[in-house]
Short mmCIF file of C-alpha atoms in Angstrom, two decimals:
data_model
loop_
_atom_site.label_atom_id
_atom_site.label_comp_id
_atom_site.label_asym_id
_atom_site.label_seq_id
_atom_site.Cartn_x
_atom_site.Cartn_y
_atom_site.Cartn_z
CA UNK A 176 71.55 106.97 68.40
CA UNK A 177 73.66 106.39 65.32
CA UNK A 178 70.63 105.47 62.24
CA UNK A 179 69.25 102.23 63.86
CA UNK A 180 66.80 102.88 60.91
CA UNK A 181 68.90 101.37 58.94
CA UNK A 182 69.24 98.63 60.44
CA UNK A 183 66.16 97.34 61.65
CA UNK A 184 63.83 99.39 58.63
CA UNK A 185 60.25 99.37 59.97
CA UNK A 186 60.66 97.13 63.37
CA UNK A 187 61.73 100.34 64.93
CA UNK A 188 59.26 102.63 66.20
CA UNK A 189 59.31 106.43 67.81
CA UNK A 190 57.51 104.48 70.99
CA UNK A 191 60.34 101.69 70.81
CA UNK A 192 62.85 104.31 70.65
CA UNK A 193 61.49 106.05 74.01
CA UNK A 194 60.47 102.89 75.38
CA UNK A 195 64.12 102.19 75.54
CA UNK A 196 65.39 106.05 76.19
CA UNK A 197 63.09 105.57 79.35
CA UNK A 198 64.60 102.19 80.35
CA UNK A 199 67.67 103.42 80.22
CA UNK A 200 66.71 106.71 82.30
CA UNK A 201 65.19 104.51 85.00
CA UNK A 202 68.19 102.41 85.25
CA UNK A 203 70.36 105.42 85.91
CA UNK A 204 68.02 107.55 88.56
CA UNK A 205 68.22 103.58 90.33
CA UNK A 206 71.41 103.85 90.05
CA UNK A 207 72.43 107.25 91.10
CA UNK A 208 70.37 106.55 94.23
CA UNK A 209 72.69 103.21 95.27
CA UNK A 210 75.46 105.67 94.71
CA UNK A 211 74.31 108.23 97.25
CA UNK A 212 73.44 105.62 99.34
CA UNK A 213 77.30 104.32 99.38
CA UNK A 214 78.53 107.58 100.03
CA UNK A 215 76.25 108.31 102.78
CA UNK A 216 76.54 104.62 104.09
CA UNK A 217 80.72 105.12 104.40
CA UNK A 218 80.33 108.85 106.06
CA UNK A 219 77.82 107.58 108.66
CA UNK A 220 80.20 104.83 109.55
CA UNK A 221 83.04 107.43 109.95
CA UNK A 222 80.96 110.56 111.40
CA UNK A 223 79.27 107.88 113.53
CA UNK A 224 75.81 109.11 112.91
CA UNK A 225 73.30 106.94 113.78
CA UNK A 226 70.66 109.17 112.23
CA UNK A 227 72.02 109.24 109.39
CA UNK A 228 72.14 105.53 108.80
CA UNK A 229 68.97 104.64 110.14
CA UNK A 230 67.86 107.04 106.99
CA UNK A 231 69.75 104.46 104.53
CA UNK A 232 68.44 101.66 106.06
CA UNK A 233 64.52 103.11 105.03
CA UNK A 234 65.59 104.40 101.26
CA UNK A 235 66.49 100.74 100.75
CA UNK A 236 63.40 99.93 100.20
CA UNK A 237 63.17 102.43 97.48
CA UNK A 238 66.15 101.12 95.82
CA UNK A 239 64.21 97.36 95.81
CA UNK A 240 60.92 99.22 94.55
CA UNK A 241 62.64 100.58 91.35
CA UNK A 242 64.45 96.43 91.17
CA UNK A 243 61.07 95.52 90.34
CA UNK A 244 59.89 98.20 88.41
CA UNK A 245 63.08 97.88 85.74
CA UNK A 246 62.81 94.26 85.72
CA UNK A 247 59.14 94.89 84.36
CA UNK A 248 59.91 97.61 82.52
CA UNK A 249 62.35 95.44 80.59
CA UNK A 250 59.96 92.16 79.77
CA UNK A 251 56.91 94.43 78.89
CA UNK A 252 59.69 96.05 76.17
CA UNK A 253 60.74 92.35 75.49
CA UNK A 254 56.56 91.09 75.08
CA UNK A 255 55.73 94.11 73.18
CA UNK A 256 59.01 95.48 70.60
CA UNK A 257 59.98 92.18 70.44
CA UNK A 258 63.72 93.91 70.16
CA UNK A 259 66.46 92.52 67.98
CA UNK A 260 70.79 92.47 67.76
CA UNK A 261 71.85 95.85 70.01
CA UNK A 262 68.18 96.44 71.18
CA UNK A 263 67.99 93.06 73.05
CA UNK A 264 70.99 93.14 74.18
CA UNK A 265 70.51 96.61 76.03
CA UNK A 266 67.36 95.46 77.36
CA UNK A 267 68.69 91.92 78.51
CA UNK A 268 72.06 93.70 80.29
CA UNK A 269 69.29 95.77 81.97
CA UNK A 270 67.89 92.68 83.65
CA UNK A 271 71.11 91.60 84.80
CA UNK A 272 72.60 95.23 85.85
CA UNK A 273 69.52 96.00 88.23
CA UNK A 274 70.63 93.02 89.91
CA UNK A 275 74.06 94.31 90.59
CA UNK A 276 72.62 98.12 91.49
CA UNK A 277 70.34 96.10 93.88
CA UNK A 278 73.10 94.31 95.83
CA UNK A 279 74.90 97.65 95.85
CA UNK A 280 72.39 98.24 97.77
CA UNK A 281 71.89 95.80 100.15
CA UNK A 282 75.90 96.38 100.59
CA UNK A 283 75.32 99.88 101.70
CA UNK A 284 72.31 99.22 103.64
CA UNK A 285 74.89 96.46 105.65
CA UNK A 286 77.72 99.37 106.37
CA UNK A 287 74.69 101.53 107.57
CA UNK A 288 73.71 98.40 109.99
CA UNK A 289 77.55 98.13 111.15
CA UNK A 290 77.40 102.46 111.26
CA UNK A 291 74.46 102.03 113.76
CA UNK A 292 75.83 99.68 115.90
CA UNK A 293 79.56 101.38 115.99
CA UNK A 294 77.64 105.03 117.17
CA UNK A 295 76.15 103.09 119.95
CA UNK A 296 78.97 101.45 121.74
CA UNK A 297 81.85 104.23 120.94
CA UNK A 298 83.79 104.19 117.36
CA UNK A 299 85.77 101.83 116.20
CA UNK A 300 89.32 102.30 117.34
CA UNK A 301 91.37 101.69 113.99
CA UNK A 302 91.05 100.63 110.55
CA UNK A 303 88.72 104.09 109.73
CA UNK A 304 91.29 104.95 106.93
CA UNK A 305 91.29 102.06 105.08
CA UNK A 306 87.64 102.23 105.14
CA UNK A 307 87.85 105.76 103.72
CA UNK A 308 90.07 105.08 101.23
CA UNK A 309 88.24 101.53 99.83
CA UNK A 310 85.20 103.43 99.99
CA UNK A 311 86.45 106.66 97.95
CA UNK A 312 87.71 103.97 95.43
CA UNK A 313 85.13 101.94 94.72
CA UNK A 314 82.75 104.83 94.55
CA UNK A 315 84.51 106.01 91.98
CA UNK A 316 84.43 102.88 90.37
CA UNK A 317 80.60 102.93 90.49
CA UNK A 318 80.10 106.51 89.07
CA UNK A 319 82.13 105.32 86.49
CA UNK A 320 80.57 102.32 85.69
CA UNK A 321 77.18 104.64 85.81
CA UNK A 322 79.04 106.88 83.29
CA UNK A 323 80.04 104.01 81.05
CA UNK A 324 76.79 102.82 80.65
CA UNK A 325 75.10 106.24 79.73
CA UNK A 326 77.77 106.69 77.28
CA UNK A 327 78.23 103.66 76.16
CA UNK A 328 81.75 104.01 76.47
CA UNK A 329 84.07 100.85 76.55
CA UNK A 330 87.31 101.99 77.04
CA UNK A 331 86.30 103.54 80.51
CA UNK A 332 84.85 100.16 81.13
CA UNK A 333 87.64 98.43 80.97
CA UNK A 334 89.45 100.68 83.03
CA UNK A 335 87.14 99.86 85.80
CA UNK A 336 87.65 96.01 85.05
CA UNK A 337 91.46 96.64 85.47
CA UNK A 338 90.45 98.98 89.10
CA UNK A 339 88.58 95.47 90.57
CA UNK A 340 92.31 94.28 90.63
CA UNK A 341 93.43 97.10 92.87
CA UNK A 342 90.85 97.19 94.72
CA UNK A 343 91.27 93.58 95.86
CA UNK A 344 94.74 93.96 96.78
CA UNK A 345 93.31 97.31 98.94
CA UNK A 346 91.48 95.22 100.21
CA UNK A 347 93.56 92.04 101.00
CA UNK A 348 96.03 94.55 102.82
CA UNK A 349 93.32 96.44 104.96
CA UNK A 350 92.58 93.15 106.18
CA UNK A 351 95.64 91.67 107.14
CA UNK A 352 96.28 95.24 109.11
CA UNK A 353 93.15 94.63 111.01
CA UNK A 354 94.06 91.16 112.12
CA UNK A 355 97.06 92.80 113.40
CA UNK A 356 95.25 94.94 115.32
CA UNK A 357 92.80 92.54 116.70
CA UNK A 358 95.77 90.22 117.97
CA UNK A 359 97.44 93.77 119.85
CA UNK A 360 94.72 94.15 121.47
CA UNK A 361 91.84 91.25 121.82
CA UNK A 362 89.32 93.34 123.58
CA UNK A 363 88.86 95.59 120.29
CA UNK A 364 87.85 92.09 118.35
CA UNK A 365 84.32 92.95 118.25
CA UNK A 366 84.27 96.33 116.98
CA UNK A 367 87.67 95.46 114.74
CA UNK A 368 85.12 92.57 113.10
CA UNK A 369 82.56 95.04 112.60
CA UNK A 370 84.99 97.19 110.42
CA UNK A 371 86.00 93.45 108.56
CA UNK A 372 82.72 93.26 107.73
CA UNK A 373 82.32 97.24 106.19
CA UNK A 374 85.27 96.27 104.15
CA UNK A 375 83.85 93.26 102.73
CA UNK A 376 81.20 94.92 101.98
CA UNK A 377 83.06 97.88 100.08
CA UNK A 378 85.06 94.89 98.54
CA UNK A 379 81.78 93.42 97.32
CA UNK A 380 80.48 96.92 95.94
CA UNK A 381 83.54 97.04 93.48
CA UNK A 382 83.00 93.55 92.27
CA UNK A 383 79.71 94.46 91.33
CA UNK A 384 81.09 97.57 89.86
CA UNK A 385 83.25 95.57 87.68
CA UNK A 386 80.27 93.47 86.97
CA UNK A 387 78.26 96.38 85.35
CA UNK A 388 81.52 97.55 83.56
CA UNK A 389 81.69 93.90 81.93
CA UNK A 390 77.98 94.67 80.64
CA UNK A 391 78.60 97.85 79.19
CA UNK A 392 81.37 95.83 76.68
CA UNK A 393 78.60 93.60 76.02
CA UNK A 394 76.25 96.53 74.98
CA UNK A 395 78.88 98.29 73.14
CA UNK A 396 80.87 95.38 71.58
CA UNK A 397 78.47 92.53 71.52
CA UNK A 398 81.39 90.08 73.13
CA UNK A 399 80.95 89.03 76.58
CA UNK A 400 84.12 89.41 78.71
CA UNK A 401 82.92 88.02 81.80
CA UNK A 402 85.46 85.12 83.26
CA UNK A 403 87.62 86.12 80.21
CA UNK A 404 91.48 87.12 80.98
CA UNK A 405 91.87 90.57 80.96
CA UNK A 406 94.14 90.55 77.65
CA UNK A 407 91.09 89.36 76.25
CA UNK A 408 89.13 92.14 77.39
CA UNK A 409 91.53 94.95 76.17
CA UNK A 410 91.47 92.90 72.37
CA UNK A 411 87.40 92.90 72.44
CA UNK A 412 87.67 96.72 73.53
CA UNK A 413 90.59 97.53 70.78
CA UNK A 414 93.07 98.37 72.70
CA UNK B 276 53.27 70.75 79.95
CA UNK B 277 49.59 71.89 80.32
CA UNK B 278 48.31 72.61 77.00
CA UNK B 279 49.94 75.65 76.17
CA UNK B 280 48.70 75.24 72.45
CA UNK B 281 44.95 76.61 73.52
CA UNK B 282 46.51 79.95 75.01
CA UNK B 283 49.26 80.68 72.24
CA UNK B 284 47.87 79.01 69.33
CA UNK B 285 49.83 78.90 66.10
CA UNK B 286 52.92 80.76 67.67
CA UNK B 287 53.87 77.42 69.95
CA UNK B 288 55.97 75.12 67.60
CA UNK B 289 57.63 71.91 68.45
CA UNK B 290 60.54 73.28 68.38
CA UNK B 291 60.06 76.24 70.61
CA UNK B 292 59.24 73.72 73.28
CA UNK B 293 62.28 72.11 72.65
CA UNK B 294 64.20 74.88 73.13
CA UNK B 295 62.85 75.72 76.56
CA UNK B 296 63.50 72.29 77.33
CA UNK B 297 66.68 72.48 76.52
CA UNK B 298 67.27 75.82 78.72
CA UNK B 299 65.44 74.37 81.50
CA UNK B 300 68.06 71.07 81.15
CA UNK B 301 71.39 72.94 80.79
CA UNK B 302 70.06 75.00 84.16
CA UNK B 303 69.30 72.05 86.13
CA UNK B 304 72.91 70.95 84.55
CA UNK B 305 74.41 74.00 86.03
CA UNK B 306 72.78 73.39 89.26
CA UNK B 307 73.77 69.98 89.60
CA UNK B 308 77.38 71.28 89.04
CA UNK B 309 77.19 73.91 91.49
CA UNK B 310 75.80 71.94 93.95
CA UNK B 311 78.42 69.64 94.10
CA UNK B 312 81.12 71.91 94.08
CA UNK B 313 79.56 73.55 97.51
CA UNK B 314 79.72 69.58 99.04
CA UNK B 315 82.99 69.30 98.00
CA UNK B 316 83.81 72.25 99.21
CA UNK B 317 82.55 71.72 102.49
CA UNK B 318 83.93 68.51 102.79
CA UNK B 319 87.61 69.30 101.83
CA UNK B 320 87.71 72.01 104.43
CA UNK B 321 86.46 69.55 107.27
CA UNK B 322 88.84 67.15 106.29
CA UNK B 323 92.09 69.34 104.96
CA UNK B 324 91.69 68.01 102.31
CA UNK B 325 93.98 70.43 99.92
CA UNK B 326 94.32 68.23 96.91
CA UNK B 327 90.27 68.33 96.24
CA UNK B 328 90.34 72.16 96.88
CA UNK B 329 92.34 72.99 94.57
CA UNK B 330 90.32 70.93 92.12
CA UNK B 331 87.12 72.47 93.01
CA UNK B 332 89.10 75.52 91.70
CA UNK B 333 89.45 74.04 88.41
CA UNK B 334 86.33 73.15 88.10
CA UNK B 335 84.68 76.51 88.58
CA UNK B 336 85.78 77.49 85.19
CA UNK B 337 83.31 74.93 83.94
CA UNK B 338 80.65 76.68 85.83
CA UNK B 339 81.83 79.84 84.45
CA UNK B 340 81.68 78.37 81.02
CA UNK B 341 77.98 77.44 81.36
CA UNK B 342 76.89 80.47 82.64
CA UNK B 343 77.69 82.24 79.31
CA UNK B 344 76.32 79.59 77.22
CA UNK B 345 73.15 79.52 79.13
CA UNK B 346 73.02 83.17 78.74
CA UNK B 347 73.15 82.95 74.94
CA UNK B 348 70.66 80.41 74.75
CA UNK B 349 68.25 82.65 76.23
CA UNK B 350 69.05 85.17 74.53
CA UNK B 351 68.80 83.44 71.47
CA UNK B 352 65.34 82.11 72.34
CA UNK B 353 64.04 85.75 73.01
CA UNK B 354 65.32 86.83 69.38
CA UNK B 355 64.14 84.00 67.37
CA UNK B 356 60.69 82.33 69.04
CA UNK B 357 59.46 85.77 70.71
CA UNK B 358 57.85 84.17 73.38
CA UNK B 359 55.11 85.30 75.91
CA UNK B 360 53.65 85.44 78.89
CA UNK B 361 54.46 82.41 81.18
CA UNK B 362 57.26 81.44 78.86
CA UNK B 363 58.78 84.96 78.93
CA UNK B 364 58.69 84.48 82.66
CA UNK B 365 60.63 80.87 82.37
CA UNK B 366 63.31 82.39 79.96
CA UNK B 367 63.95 86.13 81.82
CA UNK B 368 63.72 83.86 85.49
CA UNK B 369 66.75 81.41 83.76
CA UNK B 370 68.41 84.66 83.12
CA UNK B 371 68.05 85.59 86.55
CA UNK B 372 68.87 83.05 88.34
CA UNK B 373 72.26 81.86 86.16
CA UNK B 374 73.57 84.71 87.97
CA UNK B 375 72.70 83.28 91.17
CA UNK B 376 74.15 80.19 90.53
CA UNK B 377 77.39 81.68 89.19
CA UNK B 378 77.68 83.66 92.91
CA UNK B 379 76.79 80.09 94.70
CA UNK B 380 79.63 78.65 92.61
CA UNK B 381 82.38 81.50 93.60
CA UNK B 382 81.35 80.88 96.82
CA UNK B 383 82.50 77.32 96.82
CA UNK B 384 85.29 78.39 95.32
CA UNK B 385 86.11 80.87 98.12
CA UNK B 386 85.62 77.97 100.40
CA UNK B 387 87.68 75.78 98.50
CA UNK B 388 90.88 78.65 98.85
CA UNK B 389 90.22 78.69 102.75
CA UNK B 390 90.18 74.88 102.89
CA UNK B 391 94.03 74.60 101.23
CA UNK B 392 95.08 77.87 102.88
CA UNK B 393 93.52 75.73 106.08
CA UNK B 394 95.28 72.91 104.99
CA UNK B 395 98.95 74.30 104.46
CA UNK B 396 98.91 75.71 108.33
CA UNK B 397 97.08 73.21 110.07
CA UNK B 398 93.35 72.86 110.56
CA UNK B 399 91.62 75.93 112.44
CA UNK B 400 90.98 74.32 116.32
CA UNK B 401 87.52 75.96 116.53
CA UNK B 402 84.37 76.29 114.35
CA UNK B 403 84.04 72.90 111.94
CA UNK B 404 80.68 71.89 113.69
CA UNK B 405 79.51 75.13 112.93
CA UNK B 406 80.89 75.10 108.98
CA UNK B 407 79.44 71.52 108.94
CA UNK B 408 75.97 72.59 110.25
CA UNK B 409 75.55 75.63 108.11
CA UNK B 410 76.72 73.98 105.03
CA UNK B 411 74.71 71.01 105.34
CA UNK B 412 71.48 73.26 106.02
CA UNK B 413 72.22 75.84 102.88
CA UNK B 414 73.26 72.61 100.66
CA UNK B 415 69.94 71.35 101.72
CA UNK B 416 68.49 74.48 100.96
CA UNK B 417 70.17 74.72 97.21
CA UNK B 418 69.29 71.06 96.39
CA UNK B 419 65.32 72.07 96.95
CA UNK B 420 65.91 74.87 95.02
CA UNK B 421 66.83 73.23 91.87
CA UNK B 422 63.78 70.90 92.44
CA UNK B 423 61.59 73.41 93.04
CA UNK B 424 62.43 74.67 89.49
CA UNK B 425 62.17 71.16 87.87
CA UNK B 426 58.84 70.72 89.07
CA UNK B 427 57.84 74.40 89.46
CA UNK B 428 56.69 73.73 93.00
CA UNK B 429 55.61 77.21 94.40
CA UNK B 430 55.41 75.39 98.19
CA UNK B 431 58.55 74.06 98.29
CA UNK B 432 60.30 77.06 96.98
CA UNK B 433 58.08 78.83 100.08
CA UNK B 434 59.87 76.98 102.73
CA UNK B 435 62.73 77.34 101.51
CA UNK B 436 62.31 81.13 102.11
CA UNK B 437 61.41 80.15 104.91
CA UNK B 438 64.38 78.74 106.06
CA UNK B 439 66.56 81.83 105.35
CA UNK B 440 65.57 83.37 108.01
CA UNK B 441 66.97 80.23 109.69
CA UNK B 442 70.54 80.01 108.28
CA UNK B 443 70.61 83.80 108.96
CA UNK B 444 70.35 83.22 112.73
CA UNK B 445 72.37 80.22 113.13
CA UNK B 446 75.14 82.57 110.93
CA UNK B 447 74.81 84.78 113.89
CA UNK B 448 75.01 82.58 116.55
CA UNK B 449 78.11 81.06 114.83
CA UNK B 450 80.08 84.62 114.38
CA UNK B 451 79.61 85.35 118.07
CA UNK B 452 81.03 81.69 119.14
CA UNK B 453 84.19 82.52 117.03
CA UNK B 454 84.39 86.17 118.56
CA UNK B 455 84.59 84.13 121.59
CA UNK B 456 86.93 81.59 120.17
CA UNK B 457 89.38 84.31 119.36
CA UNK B 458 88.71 86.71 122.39
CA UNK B 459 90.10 83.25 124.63
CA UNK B 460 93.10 82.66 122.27
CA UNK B 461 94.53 85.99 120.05
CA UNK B 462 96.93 83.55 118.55
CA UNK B 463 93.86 81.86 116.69
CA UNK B 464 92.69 85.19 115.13
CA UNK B 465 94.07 83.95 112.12
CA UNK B 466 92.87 80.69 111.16
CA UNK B 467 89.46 81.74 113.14
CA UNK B 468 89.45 84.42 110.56
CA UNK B 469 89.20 81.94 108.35
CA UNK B 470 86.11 79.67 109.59
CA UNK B 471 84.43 83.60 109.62
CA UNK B 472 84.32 83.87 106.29
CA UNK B 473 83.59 80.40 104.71
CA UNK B 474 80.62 80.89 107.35
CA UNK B 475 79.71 84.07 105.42
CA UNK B 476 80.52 82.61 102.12
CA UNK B 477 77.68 79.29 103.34
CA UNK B 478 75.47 82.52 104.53
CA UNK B 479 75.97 83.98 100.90
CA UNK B 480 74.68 80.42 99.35
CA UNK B 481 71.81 80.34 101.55
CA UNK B 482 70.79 83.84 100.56
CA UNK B 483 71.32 83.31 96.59
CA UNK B 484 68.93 79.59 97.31
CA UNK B 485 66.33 82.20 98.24
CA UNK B 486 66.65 84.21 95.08
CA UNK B 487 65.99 80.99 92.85
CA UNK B 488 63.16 79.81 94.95
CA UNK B 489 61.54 83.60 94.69
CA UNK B 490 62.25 82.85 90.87
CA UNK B 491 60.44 79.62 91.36
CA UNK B 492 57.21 81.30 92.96
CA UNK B 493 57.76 84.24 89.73
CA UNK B 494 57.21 81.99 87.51
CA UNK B 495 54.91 79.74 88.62
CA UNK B 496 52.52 81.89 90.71
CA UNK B 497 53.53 85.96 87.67
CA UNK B 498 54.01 87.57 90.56
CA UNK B 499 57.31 88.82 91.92
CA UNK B 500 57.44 87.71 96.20
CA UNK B 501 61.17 89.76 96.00
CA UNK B 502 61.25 92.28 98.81
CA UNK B 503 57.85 91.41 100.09
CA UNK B 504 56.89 90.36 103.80
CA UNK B 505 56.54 86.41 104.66
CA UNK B 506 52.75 87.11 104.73
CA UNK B 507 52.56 87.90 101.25
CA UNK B 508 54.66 85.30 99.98
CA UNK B 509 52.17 82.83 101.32
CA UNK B 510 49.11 84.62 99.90
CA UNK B 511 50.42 84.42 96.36
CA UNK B 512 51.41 81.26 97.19
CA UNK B 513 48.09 80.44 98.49
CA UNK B 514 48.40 78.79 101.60
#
């Protein structure tokens, strides 16, 4: 906390301070549980444990719990501290983060769906490596979006932003591979769609990755670099 | 409005409900937008039509633009009028749901890339009464939306819940038909590949109509119907 005292003089408080010190807390422990669920979402796919992703499926609704929670969390700061400049901005990105953690998520709670179905009519012939290696990469991208935002640190944020791009082509790649596959051999259509789908979904997971990276430049920088070119984004960060 | 003057007193100014006027406006502005890119969308696909598409891409940047814009004018109204209870609601909601009408606009952008990539091979043989069905019931579902936030009508924005479920099953029954589709004829993988994801993308839309219309019942009804059961929906919405 570098001397918002001097700053704001008597608006801030010692409750203001923890109010915000707790939002902030909240936000990670939500998000270090989407993370888990990611990792655990990609090695029930590839383990083909139905257990284990019937298990994801029920923690979801944990993950939507602590949605609402943070989203109240947030306006009751709002209604109450009336925050200003840095303050409001932290509490604002908030509201629009837990949305991304959320559909994090909902992503992994989709691979889990495909992981159940997959254990019950025999793995998936092909396209398991490209899974592993999307889904190492853009759960890296979301620990380090998680780290960016407890540290406030931009420079890793843009980083991330500049990942997305990789990720996409990854991604792009893994599915043109697949249709190959599907046209070899049409009877493995079904279970090759299912592993389309777990793609997409690790696709979408480093999109919203990206998405909380953007934030943390807002927080940090006080520019928004969202739909802004990423030559842009590496001027706002000082690069 | 319904005499907010006897619950806030001296903090309501003219001006403070001119700026939430103004919010609610460049919203509905943005929806209006958005909802006519997803038409156009739709309708360039059907007919291969690749000059429109590409225009639809143009135009998302406009969407883009708004988004930020609407986002500082929230913002903005936070910091300088402070406002409370159901007008805190209206202002976070905005903030909310911007986001979701952002995703509804990439989506008809992502339908807009299939329709030229469609349009440069050929059309797809298979799946256009299914695209056409979808999209006309989610377009249906997005214009309610936007006029169940105009007039804050907690019913309306219930059905359209409601209907969700709906889109969800005729998404299914769609993705199995073009399993089929591509099971009869590998050479169609391709372009069937396609139709399967500008059906997700019209799946997406429906899905991000249900956010705004749980916004809706938020801010009409101060209580948050997100991850609740139908049943409880209706109780808060009293019916």
């Amino acid at each position: 906390m570098k001397k918002k005292e001097d700053v704001y003089g008597d608006h801030i408080s010692h409750q203001f301070n923890e109010d915000l010190a707790g939002l902030k807390e909240d936000f990670l422990r939500m998000g270090g549980m989407v993370e888990q669920q990611v990792v655990d979402a990609i090695d029930a796919l590839i383990d083909g444990d139905g257990h284990r992703a019937d298990e994801i499926r029920g923690r979801d609704k944990q993950v939507d719990r602590l949605e609402l929670e943070i989203d109240e969390e947030a306006t009751r700061i709002i209604a109450r501290r009336q925050p200003a400049a840095r303050d409001l901005r932290l509490v604002i990105s908030v509201i629009k983060m837990v949305s991304d953690l959320e559909r994090i998520g909902d992503e992994a709670k989709k691979i889990a769906k495909f992981a159940l179905s997959l254990s019950e009519e025999g793995k998936a012939p092909r396209g398991y490596v490209e899974v592993r290696h999307i889904g190492n990469h853009v759960g890296q991208m979301l620990r380090d979006a998680l780290d960016a935002f407890a540290r406030l640190d931009s420079e890793l944020a843009l980083r991330i932003m500049k990942e997305d791009k990789r990720v996409d082509e990854e991604y792009q790649a893994a599915t043109r591979t697949l249709i190959t596959f599907m046209m070899e051999d049409p009877r493995n259509i079904s279970r090759c769609m299912s592993i389309m789908w777990v793609l997409r979904a690790l696709e979408r997971i480093g999109d919203h990755s990206c998405n909380l990276a953007e934030h943390v430049i807002f927080m940090a920088k006080g520019e928004d670099v969202r739909h802004t070119p990423m030559e842009e984004a590496e001027k706002v960060v000082g690069n």
